[in-house]
Coordinates of C-alpha atoms in Angstrom, one line a residue:
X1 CA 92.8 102.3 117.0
X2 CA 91.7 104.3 113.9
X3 CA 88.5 105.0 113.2
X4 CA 87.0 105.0 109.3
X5 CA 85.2 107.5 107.7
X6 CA 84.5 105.2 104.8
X7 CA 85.7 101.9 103.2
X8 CA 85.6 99.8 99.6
X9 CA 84.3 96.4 99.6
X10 CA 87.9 94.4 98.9
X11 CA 89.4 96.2 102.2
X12 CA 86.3 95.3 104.3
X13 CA 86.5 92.4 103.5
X14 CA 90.0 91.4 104.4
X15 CA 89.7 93.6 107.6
X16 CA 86.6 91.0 108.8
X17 CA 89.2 88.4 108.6
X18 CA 91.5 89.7 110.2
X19 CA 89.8 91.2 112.9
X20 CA 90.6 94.8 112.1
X21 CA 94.1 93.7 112.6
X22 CA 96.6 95.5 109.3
X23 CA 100.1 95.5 109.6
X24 CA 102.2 98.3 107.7
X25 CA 103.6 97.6 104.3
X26 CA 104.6 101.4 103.1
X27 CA 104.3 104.7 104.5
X28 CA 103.7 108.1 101.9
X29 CA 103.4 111.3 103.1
X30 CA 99.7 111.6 104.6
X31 CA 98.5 108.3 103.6
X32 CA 100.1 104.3 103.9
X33 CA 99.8 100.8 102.7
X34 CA 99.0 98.3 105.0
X35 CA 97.9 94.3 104.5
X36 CA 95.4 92.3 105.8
X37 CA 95.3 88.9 105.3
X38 CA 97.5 89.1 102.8
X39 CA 95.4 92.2 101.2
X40 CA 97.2 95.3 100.1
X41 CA 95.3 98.0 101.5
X42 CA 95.0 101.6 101.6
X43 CA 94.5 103.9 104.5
X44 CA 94.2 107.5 103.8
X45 CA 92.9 110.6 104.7
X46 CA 88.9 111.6 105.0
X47 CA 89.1 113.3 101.6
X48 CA 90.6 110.5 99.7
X49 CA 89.6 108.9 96.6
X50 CA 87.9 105.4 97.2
X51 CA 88.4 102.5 95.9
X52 CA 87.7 98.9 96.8
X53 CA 91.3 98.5 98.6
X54 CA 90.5 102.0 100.4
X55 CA 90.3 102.7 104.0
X56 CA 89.5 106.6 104.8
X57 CA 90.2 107.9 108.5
X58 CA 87.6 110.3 110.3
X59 CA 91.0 111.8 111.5
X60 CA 94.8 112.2 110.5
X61 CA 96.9 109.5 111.5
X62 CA 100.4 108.1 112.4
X63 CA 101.3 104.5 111.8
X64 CA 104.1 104.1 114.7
X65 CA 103.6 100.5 114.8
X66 CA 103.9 97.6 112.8
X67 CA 100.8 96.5 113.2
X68 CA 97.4 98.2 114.5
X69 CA 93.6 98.2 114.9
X70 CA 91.3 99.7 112.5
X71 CA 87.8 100.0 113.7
X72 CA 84.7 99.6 110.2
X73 CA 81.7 99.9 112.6
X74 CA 79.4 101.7 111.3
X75 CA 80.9 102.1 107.9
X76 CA 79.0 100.7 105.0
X77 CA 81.5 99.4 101.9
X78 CA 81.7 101.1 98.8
X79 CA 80.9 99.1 95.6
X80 CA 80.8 100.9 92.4
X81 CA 77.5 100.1 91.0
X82 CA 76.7 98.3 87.6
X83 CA 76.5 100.4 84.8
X84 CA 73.2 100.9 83.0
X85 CA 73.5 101.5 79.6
X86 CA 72.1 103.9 77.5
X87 CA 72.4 102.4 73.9
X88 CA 74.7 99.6 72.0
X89 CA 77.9 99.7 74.8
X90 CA 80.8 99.8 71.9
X91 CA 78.9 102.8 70.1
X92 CA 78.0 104.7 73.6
X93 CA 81.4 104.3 74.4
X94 CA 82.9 105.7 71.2
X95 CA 80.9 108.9 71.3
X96 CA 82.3 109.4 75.1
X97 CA 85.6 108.8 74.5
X98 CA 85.1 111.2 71.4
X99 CA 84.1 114.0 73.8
X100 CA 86.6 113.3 76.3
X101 CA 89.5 113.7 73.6
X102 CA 88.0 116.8 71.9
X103 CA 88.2 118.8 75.5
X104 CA 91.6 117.2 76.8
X105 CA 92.9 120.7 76.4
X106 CA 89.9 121.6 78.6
X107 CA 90.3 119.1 81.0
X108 CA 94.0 120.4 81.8
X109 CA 97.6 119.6 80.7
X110 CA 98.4 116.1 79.7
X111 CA 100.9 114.5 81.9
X112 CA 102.5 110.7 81.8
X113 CA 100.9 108.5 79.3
X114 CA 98.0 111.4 78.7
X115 CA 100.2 113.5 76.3
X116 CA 99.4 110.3 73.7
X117 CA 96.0 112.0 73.8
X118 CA 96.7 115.0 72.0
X119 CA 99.8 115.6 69.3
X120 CA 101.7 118.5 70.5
X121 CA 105.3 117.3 69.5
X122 CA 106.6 116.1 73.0
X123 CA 108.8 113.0 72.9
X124 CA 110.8 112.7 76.3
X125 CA 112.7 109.3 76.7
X126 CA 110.0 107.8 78.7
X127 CA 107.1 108.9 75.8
X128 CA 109.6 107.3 73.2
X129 CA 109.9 103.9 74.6
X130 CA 106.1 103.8 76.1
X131 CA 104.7 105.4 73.1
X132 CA 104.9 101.9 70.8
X133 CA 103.7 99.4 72.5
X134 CA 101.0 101.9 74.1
X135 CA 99.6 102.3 70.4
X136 CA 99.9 99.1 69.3
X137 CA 98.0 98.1 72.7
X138 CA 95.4 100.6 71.5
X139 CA 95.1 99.0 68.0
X140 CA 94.6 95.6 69.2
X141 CA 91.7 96.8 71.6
X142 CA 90.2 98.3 68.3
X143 CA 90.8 94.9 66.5
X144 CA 89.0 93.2 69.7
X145 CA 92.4 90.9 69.5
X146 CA 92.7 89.9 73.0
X147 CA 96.2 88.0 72.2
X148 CA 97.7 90.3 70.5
X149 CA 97.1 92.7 73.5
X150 CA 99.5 90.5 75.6
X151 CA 102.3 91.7 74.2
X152 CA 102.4 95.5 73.9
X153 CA 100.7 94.9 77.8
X154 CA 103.8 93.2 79.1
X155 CA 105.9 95.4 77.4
X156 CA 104.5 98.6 79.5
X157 CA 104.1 96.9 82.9
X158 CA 106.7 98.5 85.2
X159 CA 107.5 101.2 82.6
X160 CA 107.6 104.5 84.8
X161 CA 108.3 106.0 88.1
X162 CA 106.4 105.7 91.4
X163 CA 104.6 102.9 93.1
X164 CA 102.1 102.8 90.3
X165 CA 103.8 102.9 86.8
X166 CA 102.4 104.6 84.0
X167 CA 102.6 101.5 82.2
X168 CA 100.9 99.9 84.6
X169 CA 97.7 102.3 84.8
X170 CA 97.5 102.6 80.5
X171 CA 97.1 99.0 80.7
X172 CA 94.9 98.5 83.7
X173 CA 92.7 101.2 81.6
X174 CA 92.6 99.6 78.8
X175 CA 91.9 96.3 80.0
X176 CA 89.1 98.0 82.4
X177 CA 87.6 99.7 79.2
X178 CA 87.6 96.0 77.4
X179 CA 86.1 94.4 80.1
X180 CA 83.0 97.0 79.4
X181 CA 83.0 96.2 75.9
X182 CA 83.3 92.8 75.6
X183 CA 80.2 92.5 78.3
X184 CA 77.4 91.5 76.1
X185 CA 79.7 89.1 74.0
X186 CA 80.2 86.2 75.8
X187 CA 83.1 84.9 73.7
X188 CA 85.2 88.4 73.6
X189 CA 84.3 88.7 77.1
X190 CA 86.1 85.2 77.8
X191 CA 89.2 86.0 75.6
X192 CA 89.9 89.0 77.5
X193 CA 89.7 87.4 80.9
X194 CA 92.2 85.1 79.4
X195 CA 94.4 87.7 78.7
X196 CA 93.4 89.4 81.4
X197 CA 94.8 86.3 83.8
X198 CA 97.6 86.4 81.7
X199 CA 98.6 89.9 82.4
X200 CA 97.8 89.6 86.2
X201 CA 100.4 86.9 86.3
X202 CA 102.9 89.2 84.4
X203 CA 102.5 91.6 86.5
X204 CA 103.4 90.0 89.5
X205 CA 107.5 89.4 88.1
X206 CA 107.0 92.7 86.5
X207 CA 106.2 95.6 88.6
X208 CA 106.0 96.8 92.4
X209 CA 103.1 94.4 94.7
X210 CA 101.1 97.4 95.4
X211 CA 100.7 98.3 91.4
X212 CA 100.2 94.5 90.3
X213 CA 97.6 94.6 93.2
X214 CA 95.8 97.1 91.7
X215 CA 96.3 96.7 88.1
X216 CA 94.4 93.1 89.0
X217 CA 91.8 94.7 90.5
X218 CA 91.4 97.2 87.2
X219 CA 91.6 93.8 85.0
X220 CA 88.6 92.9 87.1
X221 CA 86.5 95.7 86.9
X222 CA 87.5 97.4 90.0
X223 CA 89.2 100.8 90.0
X224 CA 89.0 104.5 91.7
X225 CA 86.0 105.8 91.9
X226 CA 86.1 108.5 89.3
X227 CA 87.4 106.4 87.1
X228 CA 83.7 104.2 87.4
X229 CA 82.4 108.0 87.6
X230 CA 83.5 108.5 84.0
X231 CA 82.6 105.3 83.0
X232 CA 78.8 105.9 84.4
X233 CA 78.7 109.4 83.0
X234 CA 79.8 108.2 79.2
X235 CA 76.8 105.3 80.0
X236 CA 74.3 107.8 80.9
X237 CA 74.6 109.5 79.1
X238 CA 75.4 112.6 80.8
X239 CA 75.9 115.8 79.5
X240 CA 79.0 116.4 77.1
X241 CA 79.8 118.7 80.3
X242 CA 79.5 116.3 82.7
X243 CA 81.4 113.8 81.7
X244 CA 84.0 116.3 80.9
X245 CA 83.7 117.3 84.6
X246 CA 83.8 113.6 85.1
X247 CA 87.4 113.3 83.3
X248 CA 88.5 116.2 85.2
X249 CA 88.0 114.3 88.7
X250 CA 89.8 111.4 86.7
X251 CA 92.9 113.0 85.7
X252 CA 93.3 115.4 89.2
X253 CA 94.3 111.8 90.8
X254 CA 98.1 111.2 91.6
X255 CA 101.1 113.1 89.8
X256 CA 100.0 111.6 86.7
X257 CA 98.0 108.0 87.3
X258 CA 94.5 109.4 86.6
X259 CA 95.8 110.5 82.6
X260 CA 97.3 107.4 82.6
X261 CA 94.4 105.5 83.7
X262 CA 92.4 108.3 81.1
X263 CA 94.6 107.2 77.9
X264 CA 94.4 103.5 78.7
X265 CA 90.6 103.7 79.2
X266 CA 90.1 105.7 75.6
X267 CA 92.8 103.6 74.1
X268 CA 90.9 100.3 75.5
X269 CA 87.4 101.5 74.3
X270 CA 88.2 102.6 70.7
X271 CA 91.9 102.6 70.5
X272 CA 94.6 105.7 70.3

């Protein structure tokens, strides 16, 4: 049985169902994907970055079954709370993302879909073909044109290496930064969720079950915790240094998922 040092809502969840009961789906390095009533699930180590799919064990583990018991008790599920806003959302926004893109050489060394962020002359074959319809993604964010989004969107999913594209995590930014903006209008808001159920079925036919797993739950709100982090410190507002600090945590995620998730989020919010 392993025991959890913490846990987001979605795997909870799925793990009262089943009674603890998750059965292994695909084994990395220090962490694994497991399901739970039909949940995809993560189960990593103490230090790991939550989410509302993650599990985090008090202790290192082995998965050397197909199936085993994981115990919650005592664990309380991890919700990112609602952001309170500090101004207009679409304005507040802007200004963060400004700040965030003046100190990207701050924050570190662009990698995946972050090198769209600055304009240093790189152009490898994966930039030239994701490049496009990531800007044209970006422009129809700007133009709040839900349906045009679709299909620079589609054109990204799968686009990349790893079990999370890069394509993938730009859109599932930028759809997570629309649903932000479009909150107080009730009639963006409902164009986006269109497009947003749209994209989710996509998805599915498009790219790996873990990443269309996730880039549903980014569609609806739910992502890593420092990308909500970043998201709370642009709402704040914090400090231009905080939220810097913010996009820091952001970006140190995966080989290159949290500048992915960075340039879709800025490119959702007030386009690239």
């Amino acid at each position: 049985m392993i025991r959890l040092a913490a846990i987001g809502w979605k795997a909870h969840a799925a793990l009262s169902r089943s009674g603890g009961t998750v059965r292994r789906f695909a084994t990395l390095s220090d962490s694994a994907y497991v399901t739970a009533e039909n949940e995809i699930l993560w189960l990593g180590p103490p230090d790991g970055a939550l989410h509302p799919r993650a599990m985090l064990a008090i202790r290192p583990f082995a998965l050397d079954a197909d199936t085993v018991l994981v115990d919650v008790s005592g664990t309380v599920p991890w919700r990112a709370s609602r952001l309170r806003w500090c101004g207009p959302i679409e304005s507040t926004l802007g200004v963060g993302c400004t700040t965030v893109r003046g100190a990207i050489r701050e924050i570190g060394p662009p990698r995946g879909l972050g090198a769209l962020l600055v304009d240093d002359g790189r152009c490898d074959s994966f930039l030239a073909r994701a490049s496009s319809p990531a800007r044209e993604l970006g422009h129809a964010c700007l133009r709040d044109d839900a349906a045009a989004a679709v299909g620079p969107a589609t054109a990204l999913l799968g686009l990349g290496p790893g079990l999370t594209p890069a394509g993938d995590d730009y859109v599932g930014g930028a759809l997570f930064a629309r649903r932000l903006v479009s909150e107080g209008d009730a009639a963006s808001r409902a164009r986006w969720n269109e497009a947003g159920a749209e994209m989710t079925c996509r998805a599915r036919q498009r790219t790996h079950p873990i990443s269309a797993a996730l880039l549903a739950d980014l569609i609806e709100g739910d992502g890593p915790a420092a990308l909500h982090d970043l998201a709370r410190a642009i709402a704040g507002p914090a400090a231009p240094a905080e939220t810097i600090q913010a996009a820091r945590r952001l970006v140190a995620s995966g080989h290159s998922s949290g500048w992915d998730l960075l340039a879709g989020f800025i490119a959702g919010a007030v386009g690239l």
